[in-house]
Coordinates of N, CA and C in Angstrom, one line a residue:
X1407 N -5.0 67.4 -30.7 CA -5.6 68.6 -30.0 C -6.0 69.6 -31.0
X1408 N -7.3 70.3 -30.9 CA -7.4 71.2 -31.8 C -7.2 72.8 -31.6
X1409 N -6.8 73.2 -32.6 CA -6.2 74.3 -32.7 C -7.1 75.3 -32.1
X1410 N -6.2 76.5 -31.4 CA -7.0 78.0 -30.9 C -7.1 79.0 -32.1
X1411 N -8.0 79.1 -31.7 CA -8.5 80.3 -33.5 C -8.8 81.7 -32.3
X1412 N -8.4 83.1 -32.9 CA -8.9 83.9 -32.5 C -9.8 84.7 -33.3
X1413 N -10.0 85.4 -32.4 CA -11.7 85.8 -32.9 C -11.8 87.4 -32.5
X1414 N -12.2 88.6 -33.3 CA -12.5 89.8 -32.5 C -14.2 89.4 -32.0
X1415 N -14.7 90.5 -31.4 CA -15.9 90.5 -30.6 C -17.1 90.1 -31.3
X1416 N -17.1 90.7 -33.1 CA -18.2 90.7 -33.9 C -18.4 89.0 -34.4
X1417 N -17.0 88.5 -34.4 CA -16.6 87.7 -35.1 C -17.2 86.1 -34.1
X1418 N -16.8 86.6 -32.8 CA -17.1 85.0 -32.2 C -18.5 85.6 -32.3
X1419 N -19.4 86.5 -31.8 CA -20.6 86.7 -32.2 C -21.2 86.1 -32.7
X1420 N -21.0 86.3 -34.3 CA -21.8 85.6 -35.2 C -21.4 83.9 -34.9
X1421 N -20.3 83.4 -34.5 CA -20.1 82.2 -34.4 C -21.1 81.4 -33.6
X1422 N -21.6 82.6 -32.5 CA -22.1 82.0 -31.7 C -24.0 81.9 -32.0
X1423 N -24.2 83.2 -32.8 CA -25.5 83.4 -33.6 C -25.8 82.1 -34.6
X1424 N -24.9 81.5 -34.9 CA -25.2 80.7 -36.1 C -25.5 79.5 -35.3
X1425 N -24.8 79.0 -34.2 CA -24.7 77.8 -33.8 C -26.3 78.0 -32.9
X1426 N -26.6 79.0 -32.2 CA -28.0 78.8 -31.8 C -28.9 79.2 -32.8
X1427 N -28.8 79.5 -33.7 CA -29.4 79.3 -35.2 C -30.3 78.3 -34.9
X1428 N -28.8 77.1 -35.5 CA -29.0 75.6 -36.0 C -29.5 74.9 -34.6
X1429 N -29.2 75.3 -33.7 CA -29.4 74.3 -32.3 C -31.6 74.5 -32.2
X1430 N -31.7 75.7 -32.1 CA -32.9 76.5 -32.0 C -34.1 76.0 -33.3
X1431 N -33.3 76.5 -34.2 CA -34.6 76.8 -35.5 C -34.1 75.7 -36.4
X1432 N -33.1 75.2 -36.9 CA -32.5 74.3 -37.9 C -33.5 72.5 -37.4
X1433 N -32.7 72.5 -36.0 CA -32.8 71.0 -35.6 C -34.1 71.1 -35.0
X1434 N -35.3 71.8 -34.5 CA -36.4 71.5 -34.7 C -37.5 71.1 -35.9
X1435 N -36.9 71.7 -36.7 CA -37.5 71.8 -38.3 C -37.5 70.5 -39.0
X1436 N -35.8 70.2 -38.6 CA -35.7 68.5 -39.3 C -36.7 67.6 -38.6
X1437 N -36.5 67.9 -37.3 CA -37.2 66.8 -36.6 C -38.7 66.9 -37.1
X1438 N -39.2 68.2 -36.9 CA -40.5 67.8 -37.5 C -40.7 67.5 -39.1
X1439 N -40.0 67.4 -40.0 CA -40.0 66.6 -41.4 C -39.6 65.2 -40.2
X1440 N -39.0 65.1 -40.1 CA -38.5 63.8 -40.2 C -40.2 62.7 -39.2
X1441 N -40.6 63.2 -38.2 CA -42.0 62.9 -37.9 C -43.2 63.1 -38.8
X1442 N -43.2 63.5 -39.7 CA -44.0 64.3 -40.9 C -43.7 62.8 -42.1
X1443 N -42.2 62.5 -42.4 CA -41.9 61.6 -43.6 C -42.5 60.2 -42.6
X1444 N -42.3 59.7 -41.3 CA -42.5 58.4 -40.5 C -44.1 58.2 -40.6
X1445 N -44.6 59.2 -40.5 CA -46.3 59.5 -40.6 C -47.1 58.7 -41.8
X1446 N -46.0 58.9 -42.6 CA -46.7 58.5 -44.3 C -46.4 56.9 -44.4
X1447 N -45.6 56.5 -43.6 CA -46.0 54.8 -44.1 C -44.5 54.5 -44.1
X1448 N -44.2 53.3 -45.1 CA -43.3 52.1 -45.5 C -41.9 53.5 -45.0
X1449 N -40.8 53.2 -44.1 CA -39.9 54.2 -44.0 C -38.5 53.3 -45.3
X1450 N -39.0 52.1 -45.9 CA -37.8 51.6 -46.1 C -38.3 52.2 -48.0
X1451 N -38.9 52.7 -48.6 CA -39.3 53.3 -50.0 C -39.7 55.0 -49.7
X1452 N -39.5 55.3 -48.1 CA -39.6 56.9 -48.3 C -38.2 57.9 -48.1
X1453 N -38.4 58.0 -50.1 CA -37.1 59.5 -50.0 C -37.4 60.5 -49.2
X1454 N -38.5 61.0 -48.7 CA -38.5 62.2 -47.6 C -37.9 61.8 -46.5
X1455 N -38.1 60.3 -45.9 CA -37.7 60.0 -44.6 C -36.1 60.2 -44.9
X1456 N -36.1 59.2 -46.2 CA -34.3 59.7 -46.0 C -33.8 60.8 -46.6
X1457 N -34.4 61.8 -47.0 CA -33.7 63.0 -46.9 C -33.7 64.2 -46.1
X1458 N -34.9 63.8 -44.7 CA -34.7 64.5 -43.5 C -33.9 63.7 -42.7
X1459 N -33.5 62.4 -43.0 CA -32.6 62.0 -41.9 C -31.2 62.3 -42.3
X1460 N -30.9 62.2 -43.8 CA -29.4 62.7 -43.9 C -29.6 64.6 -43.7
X1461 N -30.3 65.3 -43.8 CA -29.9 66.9 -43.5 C -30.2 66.7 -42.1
X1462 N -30.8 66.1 -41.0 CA -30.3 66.0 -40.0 C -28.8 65.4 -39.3
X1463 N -28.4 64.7 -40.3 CA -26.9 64.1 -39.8 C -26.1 65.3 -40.0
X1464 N -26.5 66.2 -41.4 CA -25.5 67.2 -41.8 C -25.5 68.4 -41.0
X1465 N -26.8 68.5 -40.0 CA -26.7 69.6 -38.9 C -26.4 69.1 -37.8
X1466 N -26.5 68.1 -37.1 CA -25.8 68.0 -36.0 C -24.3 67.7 -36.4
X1467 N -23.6 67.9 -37.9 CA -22.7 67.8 -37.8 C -21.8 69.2 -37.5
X1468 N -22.6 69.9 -38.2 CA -22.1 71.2 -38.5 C -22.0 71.7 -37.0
X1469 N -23.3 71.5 -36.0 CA -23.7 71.6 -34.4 C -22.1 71.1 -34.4
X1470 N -21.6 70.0 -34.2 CA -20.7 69.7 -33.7 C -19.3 70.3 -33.8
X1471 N -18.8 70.6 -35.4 CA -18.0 71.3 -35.8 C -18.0 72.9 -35.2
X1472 N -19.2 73.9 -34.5 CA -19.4 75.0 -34.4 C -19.2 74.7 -32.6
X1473 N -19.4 73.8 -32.1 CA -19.2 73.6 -31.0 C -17.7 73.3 -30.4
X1474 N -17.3 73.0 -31.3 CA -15.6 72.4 -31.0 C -15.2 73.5 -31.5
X1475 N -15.2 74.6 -32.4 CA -14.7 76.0 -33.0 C -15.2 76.3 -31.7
X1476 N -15.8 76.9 -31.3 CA -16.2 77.6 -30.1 C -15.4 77.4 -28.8
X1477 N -15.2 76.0 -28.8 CA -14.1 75.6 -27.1 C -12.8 76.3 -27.5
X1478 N -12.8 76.1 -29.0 CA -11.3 76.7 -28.9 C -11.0 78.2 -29.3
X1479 N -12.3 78.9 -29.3 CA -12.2 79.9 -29.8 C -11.7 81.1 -28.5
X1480 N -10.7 82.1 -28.8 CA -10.4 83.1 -28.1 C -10.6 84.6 -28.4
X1481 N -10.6 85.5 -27.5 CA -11.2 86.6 -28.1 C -10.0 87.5 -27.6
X1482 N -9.8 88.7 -28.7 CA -8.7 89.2 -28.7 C -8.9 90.6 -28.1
X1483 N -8.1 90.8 -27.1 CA -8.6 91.9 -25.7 C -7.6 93.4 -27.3
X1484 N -8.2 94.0 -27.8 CA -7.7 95.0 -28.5 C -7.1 96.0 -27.6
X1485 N -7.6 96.0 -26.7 CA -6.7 97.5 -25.2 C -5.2 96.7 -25.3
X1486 N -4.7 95.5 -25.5 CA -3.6 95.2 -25.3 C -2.6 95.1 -27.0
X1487 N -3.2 95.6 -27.8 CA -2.6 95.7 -28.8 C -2.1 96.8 -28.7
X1488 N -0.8 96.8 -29.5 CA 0.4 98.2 -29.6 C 0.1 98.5 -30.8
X1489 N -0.3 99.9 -30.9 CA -1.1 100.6 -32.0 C 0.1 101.2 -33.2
X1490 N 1.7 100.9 -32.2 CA 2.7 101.6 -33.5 C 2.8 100.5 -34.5
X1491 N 2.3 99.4 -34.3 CA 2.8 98.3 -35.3 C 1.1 98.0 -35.8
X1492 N 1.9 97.2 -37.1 CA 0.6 96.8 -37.8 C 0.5 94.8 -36.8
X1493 N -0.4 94.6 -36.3 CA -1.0 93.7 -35.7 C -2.3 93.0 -35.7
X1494 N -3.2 92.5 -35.5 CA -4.6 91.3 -35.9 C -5.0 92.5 -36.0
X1495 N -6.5 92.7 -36.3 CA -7.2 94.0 -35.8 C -6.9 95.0 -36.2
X1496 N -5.9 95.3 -36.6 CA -5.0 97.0 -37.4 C -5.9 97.6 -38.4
X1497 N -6.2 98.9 -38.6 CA -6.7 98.9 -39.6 C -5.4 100.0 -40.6
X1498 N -5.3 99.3 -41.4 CA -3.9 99.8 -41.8 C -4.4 100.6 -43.4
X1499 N -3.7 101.8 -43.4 CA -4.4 102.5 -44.7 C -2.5 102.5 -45.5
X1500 N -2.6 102.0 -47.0 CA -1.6 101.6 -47.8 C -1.3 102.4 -48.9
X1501 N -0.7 103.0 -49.2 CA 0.0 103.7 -51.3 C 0.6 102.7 -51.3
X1502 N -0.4 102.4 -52.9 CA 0.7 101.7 -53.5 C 1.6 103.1 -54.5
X1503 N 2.5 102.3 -54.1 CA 4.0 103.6 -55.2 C 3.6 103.5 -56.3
X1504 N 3.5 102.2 -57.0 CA 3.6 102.3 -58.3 C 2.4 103.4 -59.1
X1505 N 1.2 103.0 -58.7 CA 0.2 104.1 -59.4 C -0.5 105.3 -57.9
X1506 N -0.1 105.0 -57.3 CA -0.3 106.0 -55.8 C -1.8 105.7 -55.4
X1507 N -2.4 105.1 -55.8 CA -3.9 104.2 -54.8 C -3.6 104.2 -54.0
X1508 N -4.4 105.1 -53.1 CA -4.6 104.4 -51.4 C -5.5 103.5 -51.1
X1509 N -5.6 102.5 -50.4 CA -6.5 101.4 -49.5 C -6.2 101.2 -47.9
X1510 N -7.7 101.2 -47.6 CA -7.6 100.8 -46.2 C -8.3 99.4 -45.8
X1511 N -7.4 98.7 -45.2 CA -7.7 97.7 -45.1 C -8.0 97.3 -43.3
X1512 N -8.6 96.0 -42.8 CA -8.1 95.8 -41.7 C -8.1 94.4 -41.5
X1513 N -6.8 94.0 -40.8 CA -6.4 92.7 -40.8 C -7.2 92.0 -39.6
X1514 N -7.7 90.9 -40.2 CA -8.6 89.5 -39.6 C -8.4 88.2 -39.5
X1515 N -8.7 87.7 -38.4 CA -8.2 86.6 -37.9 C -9.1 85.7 -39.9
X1516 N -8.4 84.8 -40.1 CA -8.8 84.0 -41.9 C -10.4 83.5 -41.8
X1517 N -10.9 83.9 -40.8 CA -12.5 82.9 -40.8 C -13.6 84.5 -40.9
X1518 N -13.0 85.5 -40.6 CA -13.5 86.8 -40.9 C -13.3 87.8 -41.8
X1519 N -12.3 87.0 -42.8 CA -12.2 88.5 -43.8 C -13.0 88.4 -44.8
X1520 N -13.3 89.4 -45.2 CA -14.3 89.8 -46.5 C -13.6 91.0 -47.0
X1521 N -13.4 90.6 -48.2 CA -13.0 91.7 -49.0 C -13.3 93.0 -49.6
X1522 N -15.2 92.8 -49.5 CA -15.5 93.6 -49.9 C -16.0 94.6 -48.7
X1523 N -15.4 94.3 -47.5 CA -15.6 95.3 -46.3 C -14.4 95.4 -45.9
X1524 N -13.0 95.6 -46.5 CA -12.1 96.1 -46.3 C -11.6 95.1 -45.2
X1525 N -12.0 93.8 -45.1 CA -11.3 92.9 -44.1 C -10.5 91.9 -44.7
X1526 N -9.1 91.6 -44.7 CA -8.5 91.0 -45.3 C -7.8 89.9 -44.1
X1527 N -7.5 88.5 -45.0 CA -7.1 87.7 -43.5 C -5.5 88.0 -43.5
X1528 N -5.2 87.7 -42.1 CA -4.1 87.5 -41.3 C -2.9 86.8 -42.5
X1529 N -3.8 86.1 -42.8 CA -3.0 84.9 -43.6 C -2.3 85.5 -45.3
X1530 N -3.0 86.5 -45.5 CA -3.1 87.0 -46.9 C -1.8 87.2 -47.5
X1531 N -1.4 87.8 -48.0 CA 0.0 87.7 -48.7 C 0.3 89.3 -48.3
X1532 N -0.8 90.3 -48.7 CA -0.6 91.9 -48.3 C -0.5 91.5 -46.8
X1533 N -1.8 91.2 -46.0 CA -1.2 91.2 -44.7 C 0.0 90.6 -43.9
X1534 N 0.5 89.4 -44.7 CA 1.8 88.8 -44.4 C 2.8 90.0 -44.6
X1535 N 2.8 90.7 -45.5 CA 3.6 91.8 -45.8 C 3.8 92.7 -44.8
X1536 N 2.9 93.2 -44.3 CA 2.4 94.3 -43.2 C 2.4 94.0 -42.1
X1537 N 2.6 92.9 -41.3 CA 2.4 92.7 -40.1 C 4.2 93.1 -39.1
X1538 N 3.8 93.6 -38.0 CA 5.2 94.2 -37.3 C 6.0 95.5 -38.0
X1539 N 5.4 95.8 -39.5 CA 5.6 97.3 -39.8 C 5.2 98.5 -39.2
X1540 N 5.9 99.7 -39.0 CA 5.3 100.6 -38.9 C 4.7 101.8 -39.8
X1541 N 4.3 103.1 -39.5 CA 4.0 104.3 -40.3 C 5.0 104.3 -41.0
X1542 N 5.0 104.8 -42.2 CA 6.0 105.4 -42.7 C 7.0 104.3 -43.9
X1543 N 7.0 102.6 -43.1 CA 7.6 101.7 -43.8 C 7.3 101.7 -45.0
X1544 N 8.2 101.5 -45.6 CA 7.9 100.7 -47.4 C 8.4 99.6 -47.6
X1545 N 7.4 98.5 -47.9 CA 7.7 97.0 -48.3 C 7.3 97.0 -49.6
X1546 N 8.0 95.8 -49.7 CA 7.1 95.4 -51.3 C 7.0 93.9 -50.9
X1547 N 5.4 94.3 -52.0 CA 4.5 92.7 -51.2 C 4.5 92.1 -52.7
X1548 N 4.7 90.3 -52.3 CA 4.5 89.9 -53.7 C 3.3 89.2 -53.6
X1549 N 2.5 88.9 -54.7 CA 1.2 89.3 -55.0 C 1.3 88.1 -55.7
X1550 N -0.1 87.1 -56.7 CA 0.2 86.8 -57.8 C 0.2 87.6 -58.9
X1551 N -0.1 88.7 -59.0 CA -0.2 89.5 -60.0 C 1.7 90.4 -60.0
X1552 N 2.5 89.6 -59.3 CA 3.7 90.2 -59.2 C 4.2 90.8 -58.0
X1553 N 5.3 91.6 -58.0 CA 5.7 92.8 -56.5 C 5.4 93.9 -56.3
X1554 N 4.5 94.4 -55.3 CA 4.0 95.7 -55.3 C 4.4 96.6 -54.5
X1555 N 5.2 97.8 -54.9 CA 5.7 98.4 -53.4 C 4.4 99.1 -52.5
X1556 N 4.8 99.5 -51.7 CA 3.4 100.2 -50.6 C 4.5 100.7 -49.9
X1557 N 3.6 101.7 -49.1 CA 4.0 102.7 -48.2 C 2.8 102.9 -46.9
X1558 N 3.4 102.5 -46.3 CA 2.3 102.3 -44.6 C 1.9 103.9 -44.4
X1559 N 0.8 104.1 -44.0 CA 0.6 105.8 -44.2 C -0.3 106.0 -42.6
X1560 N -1.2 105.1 -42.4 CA -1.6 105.2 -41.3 C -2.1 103.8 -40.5
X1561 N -1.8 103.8 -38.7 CA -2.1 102.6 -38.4 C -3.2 102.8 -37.7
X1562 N -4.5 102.1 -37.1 CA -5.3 102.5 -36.1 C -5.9 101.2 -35.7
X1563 N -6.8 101.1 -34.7 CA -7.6 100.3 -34.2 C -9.1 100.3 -34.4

């Protein structure tokens, strides 16, 4: 059985943008190379034929894979999240003690984070640190760069 992944609202979004992408504009495109390479003659000496039929194998695979992510994908109702705790979705602002940097981060289901938009995954070693903390806590998260203390300063949605 395959796994439930959750998803905030932006997140299944694009999931869903990409897959009619590929369904829409991707797999008409092949097909017309692939009518275009049949057109030209001998199909058993044409590399075009077979290299629109293997990038058509590799899109309806990907179609497939985005289709099965999707059955199992759920979307996470944020009005039911408890805003005193750090939880999916949190956007949690951090000091580190040791040089007093603040960062704000917000914790994402692992198929949505990007780093360089302050989204870091669920899965991460800081957000493993943070999760079910409140304001005010101080953990120390270990890192590969070593143990870092922090200080929870603000939580929000």
């Amino acid at each position: 059985m395959a796994q439930i992944k959750y998803y905030s609202k932006e997140g299944l979004q694009k999931l869903r943008d990409e897959l009619d992408h590929l369904v829409k504009v991707e797999r008409p495109n092949i097909s017309k190379q692939i009518a275009e390479a049949r057109d030209k003659g001998d199909l058993s000496e044409n590399a075009e034929y077979d290299a629109a039929k293997e990038a058509q194998g590799l899109c309806e695979l990907k179609i497939s894979k985005l289709q099965q992510e999707l059955a199992n994908a759920r979307l996470l109702d944020e009005s039911k999240l408890d805003v005193s705790k750090v939880l999916l979705l949190s956007v949690v602002k951090i000091k580190n003690l040791k040089n007093g940097a603040q960062m704000t981060y917000t914790i994402v289901p692992e198929n949505e984070a990007d780093l360089k938009t302050g989204k870091i995954s669920v899965s991460s070693p800081i957000a493993q640190g943070l999760l079910g903390k409140s304001v005010g806590d101080k953990v120390d998260i270990t890192v590969p760069a070593g143990t870092i203390p922090f200080e929870i300063t603000e939580i929000s949605r």
